[in-house]
Coordinates of C-alpha atoms in Angstrom, one line a residue:
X613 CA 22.7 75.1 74.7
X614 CA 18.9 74.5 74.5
X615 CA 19.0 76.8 77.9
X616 CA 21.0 79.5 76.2
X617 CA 18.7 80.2 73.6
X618 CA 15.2 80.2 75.7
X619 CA 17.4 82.7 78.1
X620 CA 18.0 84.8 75.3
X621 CA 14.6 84.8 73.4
X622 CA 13.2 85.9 77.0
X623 CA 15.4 89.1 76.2
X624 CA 14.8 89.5 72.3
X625 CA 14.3 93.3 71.4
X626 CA 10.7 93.0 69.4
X627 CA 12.2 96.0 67.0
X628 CA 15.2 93.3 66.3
X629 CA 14.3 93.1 62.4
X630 CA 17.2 89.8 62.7
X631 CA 16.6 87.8 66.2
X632 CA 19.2 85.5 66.9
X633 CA 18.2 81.5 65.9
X634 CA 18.9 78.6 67.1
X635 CA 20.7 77.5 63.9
X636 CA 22.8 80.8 64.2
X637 CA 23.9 80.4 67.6
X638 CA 25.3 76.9 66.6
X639 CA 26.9 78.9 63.8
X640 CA 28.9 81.1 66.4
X641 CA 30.1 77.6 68.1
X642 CA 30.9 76.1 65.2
X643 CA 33.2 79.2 64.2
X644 CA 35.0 79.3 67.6
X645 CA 35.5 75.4 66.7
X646 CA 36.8 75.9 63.1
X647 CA 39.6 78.0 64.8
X648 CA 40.2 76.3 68.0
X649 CA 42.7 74.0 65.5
X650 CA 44.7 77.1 65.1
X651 CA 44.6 78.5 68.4
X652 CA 45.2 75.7 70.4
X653 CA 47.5 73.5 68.3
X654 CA 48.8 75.6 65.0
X655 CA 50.0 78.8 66.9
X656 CA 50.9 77.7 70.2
X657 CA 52.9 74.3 69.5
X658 CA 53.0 73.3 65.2
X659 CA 54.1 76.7 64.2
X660 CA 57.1 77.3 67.0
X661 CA 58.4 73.4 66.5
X662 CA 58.3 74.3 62.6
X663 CA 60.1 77.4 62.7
X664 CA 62.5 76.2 65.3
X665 CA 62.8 73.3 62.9
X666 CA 63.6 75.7 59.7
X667 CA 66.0 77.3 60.7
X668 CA 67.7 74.9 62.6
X669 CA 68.2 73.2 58.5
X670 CA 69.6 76.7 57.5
X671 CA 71.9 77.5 60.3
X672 CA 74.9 76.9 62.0
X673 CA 77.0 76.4 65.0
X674 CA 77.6 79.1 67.5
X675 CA 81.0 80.0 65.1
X676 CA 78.4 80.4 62.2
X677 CA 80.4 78.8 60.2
X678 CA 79.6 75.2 60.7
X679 CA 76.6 73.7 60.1
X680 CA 74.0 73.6 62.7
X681 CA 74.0 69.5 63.8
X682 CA 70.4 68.6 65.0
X683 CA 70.5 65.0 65.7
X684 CA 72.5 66.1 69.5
X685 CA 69.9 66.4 72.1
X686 CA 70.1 70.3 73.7
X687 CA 72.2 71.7 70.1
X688 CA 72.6 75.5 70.4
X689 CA 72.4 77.1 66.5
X690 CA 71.9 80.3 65.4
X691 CA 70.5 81.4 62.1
X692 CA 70.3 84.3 60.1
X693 CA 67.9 87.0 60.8
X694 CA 68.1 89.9 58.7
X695 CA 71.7 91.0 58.9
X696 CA 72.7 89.5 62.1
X697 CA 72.3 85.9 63.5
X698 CA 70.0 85.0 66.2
X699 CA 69.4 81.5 68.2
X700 CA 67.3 79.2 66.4
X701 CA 64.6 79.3 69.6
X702 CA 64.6 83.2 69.4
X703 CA 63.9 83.0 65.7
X704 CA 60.4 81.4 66.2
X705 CA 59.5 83.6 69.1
X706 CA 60.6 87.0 67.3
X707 CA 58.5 86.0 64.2
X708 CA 55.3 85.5 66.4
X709 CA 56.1 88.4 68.2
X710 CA 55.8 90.6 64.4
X711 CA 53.1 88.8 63.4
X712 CA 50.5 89.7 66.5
X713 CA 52.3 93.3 66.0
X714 CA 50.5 93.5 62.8
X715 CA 47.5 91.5 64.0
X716 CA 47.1 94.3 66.5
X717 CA 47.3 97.0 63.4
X718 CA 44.5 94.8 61.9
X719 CA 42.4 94.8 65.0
X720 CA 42.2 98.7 65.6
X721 CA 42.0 99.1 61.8
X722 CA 39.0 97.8 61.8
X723 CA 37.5 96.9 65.1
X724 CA 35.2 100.3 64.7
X725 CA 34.3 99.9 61.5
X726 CA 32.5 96.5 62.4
X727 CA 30.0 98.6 64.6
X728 CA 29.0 100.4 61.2
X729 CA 27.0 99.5 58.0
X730 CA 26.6 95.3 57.4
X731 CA 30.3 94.5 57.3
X732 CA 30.9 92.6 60.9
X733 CA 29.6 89.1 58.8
X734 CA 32.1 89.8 55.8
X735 CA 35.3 91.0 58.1
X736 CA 34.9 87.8 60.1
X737 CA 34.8 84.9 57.3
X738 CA 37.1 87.3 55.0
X739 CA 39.5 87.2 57.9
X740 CA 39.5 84.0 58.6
X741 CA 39.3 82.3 55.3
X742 CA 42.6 84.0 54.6
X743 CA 44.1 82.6 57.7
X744 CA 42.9 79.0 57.3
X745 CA 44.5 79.1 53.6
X746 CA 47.6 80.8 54.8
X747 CA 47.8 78.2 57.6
X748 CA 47.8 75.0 55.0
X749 CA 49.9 76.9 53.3
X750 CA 52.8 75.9 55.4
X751 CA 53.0 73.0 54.0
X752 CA 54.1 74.4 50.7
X753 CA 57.3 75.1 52.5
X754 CA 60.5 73.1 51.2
X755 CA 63.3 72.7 53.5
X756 CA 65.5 75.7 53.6
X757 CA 68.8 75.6 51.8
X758 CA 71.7 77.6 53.0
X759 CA 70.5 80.9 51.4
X760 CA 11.1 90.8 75.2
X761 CA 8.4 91.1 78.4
X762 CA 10.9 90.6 81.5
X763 CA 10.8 93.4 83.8
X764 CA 14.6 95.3 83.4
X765 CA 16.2 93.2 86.3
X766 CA 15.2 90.2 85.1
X767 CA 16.7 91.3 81.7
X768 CA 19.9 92.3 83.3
X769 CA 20.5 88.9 85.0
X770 CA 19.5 86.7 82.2
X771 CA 21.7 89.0 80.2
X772 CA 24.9 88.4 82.4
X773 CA 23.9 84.8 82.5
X774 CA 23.9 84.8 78.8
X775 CA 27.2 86.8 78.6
X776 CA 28.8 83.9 80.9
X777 CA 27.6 81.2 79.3
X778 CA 28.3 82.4 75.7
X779 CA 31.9 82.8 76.5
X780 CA 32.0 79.5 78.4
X781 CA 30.6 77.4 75.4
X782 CA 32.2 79.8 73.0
X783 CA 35.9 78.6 74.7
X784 CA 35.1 75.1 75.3
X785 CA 34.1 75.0 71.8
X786 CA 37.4 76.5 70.5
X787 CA 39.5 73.9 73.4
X788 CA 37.6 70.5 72.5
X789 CA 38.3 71.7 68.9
X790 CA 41.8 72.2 69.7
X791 CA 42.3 69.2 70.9
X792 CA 40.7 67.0 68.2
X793 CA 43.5 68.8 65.5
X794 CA 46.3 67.7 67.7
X795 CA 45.3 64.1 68.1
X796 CA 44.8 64.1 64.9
X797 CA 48.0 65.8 64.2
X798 CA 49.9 63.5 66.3
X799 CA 48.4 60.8 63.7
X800 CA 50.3 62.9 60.9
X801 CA 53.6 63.2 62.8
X802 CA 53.2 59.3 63.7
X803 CA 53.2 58.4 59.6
X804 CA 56.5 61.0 59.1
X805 CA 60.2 61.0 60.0
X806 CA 61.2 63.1 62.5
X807 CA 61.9 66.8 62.0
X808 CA 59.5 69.6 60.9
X809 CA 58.4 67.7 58.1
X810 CA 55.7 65.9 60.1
X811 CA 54.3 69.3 61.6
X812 CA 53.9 71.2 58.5
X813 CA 51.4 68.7 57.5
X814 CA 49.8 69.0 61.0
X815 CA 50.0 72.6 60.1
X816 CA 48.3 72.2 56.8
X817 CA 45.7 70.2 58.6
X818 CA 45.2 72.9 61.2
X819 CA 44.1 75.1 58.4
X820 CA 41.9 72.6 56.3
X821 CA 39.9 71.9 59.6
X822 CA 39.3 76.1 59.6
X823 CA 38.3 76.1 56.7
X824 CA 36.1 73.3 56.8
X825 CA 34.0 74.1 59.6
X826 CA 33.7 78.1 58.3
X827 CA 31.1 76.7 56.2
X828 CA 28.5 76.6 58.6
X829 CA 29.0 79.8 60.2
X830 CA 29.1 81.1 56.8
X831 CA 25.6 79.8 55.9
X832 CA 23.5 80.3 59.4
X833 CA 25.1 83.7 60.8
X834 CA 22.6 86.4 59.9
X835 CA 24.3 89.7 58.5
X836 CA 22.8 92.6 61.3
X837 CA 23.5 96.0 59.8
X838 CA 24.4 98.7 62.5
X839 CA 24.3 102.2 62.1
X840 CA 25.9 103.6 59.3
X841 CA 29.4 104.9 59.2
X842 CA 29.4 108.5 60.3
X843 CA 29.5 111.6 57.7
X844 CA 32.8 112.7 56.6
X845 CA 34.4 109.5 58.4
X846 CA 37.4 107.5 56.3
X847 CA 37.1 103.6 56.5
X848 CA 41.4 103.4 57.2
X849 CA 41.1 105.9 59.6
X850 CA 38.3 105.9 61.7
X851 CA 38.7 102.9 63.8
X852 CA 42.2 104.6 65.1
X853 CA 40.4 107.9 65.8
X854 CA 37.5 105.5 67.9
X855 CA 40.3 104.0 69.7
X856 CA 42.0 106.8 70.5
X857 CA 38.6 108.6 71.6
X858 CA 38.3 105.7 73.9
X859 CA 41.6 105.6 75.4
X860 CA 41.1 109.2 76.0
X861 CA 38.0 108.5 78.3
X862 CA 39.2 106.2 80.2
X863 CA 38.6 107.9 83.2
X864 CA 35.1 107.3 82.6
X865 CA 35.4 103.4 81.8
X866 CA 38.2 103.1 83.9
X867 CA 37.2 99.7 85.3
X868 CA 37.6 98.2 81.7
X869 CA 40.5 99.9 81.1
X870 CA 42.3 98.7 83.9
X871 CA 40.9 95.1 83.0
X872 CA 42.4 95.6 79.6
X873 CA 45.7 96.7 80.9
X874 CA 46.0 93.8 83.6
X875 CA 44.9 91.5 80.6
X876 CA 47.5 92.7 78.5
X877 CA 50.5 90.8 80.3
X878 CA 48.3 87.9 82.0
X879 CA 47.4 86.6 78.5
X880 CA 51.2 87.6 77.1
X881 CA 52.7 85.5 79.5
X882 CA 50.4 82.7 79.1
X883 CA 50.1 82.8 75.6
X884 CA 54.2 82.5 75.6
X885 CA 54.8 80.4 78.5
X886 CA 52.9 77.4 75.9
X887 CA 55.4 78.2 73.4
X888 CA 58.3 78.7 75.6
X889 CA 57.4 75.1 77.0
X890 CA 57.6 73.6 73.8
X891 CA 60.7 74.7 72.5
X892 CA 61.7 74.0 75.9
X893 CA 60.9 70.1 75.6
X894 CA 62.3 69.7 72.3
X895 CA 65.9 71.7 73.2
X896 CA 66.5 70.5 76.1
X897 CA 64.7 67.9 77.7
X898 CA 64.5 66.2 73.8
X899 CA 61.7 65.1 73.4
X900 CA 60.3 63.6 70.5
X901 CA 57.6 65.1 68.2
X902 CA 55.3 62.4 69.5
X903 CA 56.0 63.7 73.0
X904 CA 55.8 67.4 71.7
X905 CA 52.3 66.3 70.1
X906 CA 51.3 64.5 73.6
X907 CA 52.8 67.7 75.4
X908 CA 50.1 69.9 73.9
X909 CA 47.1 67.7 74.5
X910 CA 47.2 68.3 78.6
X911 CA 46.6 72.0 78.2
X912 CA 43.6 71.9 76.5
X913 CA 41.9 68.8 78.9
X914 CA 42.8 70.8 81.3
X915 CA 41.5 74.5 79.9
X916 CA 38.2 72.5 79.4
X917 CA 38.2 71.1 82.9
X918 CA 39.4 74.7 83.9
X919 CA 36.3 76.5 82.7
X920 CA 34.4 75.3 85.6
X921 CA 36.3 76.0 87.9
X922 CA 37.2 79.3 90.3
X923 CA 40.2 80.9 89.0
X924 CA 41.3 80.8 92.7
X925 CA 41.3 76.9 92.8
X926 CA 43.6 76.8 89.8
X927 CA 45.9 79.4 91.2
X928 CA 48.3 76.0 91.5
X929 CA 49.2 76.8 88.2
X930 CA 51.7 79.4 89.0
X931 CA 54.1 76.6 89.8
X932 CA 56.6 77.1 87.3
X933 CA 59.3 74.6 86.1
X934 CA 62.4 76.7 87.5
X935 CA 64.4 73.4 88.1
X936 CA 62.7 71.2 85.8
X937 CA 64.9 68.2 85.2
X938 CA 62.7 65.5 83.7
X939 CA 60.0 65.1 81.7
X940 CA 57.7 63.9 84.1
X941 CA 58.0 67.1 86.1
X942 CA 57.0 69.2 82.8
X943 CA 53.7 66.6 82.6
X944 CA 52.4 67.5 86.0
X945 CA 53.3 71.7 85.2
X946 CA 51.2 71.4 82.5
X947 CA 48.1 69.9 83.9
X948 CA 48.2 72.4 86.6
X949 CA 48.9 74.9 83.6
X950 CA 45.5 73.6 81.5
X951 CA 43.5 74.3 84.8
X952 CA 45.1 77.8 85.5
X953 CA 44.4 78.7 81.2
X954 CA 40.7 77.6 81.7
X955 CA 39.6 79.2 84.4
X956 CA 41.0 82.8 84.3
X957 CA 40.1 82.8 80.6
X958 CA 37.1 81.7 80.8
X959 CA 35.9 84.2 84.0
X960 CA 37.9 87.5 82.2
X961 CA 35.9 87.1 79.3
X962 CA 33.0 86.8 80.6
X963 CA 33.7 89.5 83.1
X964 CA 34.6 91.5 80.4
X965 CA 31.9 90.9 78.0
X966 CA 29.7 92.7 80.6
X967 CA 31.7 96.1 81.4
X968 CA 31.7 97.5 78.2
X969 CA 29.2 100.3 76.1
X970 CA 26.6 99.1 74.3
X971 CA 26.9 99.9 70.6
X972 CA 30.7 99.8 71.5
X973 CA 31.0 95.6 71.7
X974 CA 33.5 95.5 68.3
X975 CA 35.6 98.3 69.2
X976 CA 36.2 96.9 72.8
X977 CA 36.5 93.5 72.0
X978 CA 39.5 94.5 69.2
X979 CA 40.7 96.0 72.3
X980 CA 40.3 92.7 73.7
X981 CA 41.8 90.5 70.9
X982 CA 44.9 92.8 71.6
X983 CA 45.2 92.1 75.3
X984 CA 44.0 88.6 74.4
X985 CA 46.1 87.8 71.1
X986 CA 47.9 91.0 70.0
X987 CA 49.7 91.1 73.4
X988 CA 52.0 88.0 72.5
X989 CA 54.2 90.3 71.2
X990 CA 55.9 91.5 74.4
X991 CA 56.9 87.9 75.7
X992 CA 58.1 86.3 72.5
X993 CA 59.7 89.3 72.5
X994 CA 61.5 89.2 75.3
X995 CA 61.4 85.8 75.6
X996 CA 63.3 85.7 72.1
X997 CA 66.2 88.1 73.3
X998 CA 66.9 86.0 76.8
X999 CA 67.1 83.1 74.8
X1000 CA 69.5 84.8 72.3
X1001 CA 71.6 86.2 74.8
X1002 CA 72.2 83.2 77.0
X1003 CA 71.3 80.2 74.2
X1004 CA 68.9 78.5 77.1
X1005 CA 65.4 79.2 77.0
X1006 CA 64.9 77.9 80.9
X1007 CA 65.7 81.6 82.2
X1008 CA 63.1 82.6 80.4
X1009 CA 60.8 81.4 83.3
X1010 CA 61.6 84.0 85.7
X1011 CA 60.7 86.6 83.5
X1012 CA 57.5 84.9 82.7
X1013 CA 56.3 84.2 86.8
X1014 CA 56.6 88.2 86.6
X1015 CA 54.1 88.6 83.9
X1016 CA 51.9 86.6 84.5
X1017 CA 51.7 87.1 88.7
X1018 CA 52.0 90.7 88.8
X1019 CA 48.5 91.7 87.5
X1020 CA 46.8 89.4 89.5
X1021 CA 46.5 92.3 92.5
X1022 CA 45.1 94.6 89.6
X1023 CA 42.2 92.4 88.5
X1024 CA 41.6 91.7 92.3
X1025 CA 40.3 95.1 92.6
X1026 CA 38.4 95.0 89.7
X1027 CA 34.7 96.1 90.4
X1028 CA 32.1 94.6 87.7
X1029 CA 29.0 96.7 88.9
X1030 CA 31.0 99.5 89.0
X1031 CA 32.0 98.7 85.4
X1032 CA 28.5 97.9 84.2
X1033 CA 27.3 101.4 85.6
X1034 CA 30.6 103.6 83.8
X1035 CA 29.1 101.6 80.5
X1036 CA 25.5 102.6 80.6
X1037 CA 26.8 106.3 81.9
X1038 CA 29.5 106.3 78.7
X1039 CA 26.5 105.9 76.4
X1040 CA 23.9 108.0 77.8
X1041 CA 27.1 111.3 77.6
X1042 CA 27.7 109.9 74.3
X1043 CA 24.2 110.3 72.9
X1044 CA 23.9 113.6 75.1
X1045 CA 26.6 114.9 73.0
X1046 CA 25.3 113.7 69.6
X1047 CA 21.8 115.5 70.4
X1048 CA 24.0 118.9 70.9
X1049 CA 25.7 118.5 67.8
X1050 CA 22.5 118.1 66.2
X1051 CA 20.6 121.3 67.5

């Protein structure tokens, strides 16, 4: 960490009027650990096992008549969604795959906007203060009834290095994080009865934790004003004309672009596959909620482990559980799993972090959290209707392997210097065009 900041004050802009501290870049770890709870634990394991859990309590037999009976190992239910009934399994994964719809509404909404004026401070702990108490709000639920001086290439490689290394501690941050809320969530399920009792106050802890550790991002992240919003411009709508603008040169940044769109499905199908492999464990393997809880502690060793490594070495990790049997075979997918989450995370970001525009970083990187975050609406999706339609969630595997393999030959073609030189290029039409308007 010490390194980090002497790389970066060896870049500082002396016309920076707010150069980034020491006791600010802890600030940005400690946010990316105040919500590595939720993104390792709450969203990928508490939240599926408690909705599963739900509605299981409020639903029935495949004659929907009779009620559902969870103490059988492998029980197929369905429950009421909307009008119609759906399978308890596909429940969970079509509700996450609304909510990042609407996430992904939010990030274009106001991605933009956040490169404008002194809001980027206030969007992020506004945000995320309203998730952390929405989070802990899960356990209100009752169980449902039946109703500087370097020359410029010094700067640009201690920049890369710093982009690299950001993202690195940024994600190791928000995985070691991760894993401390499940251990400790495991402690919580230990203490209750079985069902989704145990993980709603896992869930609750999830979001306390976030909202604990907001505190010090909230006191040592400086606010840095950016240019104000253009003239004429409306807040609701001028992210979505930015993104379309974007979108519509993509020609020019087409080596983000087709990073973004490679993205898209590699992070869907990762994001689900975690999910999938839960629900998976506790359907038909059943497992416990202490194995559930134990389940979800490989990934992130692993992801931390993963970071280190070449994406390449943890390519193992495309061995999927097609004929998974036992449990022991789901321990050893997962392990390979962590390694596989780790390393292509942490090199995409990274990668990424270097390809796009300068004055640009918020709009791309809400272009990001959609790929990223927002894109886990496809595979639950999907996911949700194989499910339905065959009431076992193993075939949902195959469907997976596709999305998560097939954009691999995209982002082998993927040229960063190219990419760095269509940013710099992007921003030097962009200004050209702002002086004509001005004459």
């Amino acid at each position: 960490m010490d390194t980090l900041g002497e790389d970066y004050e060896k870049v500082q802009n002396e016309d920076e009027p707010n150069p980034l501290t020491k006791k600010e870049l802890i600030g940005w770890y400690f946010h990316n650990f105040a919500i590595g709870g939720y993104d390792t634990a709450a969203i990928s394991v508490f939240i599926p096992v408690v909705l599963e859990g739900l509605s299981s309590q409020a639903g029935y037999e495949l004659d929907q008549v009779t009620p559902c009976n969870t103490t059988v190992t492998d029980y197929e239910c369905v429950t009421r969604f909307g009008t119609s009934f759906v399978d308890t399994e596909s429940y969970s994964l079509y509700l996450i795959s609304v909510s990042v719809l609407f996430q992904a509404i939010l990030f274009i909404s106001c991605g933009s906007l956040a490169d404008h004026g002194n809001s980027r401070k206030k969007f992020l702990l506004s945000f995320s203060f309203v998730g952390a108490i929405s989070t802990i709000a899960f356990v209100t639920i009752v169980n449902p009834t039946k109703t500087s001086n370097a020359s410029i290439a010094e700067v640009k490689t201690l920049m890369d290095i710093i982009a690299t290394k950001l993202s690195s501690y940024s994600m190791a941050a928000d995985l070691i994080s991760g894993l401390i809320v499940i251990i400790a969530g495991l402690g919580l399920v230990l203490v209750t009865t079985e069902g989704p009792a145990g993980f709603q106050f896992a869930l609750a802890f999830c979001g306390a934790w976030w909202l604990l550790f907001l505190i010090f991002p909230a006191m040592w992240l400086t606010s840095r004003p950016r240019p104000p919003l253009p003239k004429n411009e409306n807040n609701l709508l001028y992210s979505w004309k930015r993104v379309g603008k974007t979108l519509m040169s993509s020609r020019e940044l087409w080596q983000a672009m087709k990073f973004l769109f490679a993205y898209f499905f590699i992070s869907d199908g990762m994001n689900t596959l975690v999910t999938v492999c839960v629900l998976f464990g506790k359907k038909e393997l059943g497992m416990t909620n202490i194995e559930l809880s134990l389940f979800a502690i490989i990934v992130p060793i692993c992801a931390v482990i993963g970071i280190s490594l070449l994406p390449l070495y943890a390519i193992l990790g495309f061995w999927l559980p097609f004929g998974l049997v036992n449990k022991w075979e789901v321990w050893m997918y997962l392990v390979l799993f962590g390694l596989l989450v780790g390393s292509i995370q942490g090199y995409c970001q990274a990668c990424f972090a270097i390809i796009i525009p300068e004055g640009h970083e918020n709009e791309f990187f809400s272009l990001y959290q959609i790929t990223s975050k927002g894109s886990s609406a496809i595979g639950p999706l999907v996911s949700g209707a194989i499910t339905n339609y065959t009431h076992h969630i193993r075939f949902c595997y195959w469907f997976l392997f596709a999305l998560i393999a097939s954009p691999i030959f995209i982002l082998a073609t993927l040229d960063i210097e190219k990419g760095k030189s269509d940013a710099k290029m992007f921003v030097k039409k962009e200004e050209e065009t702002k002086n004509k308007d001005i004459r």
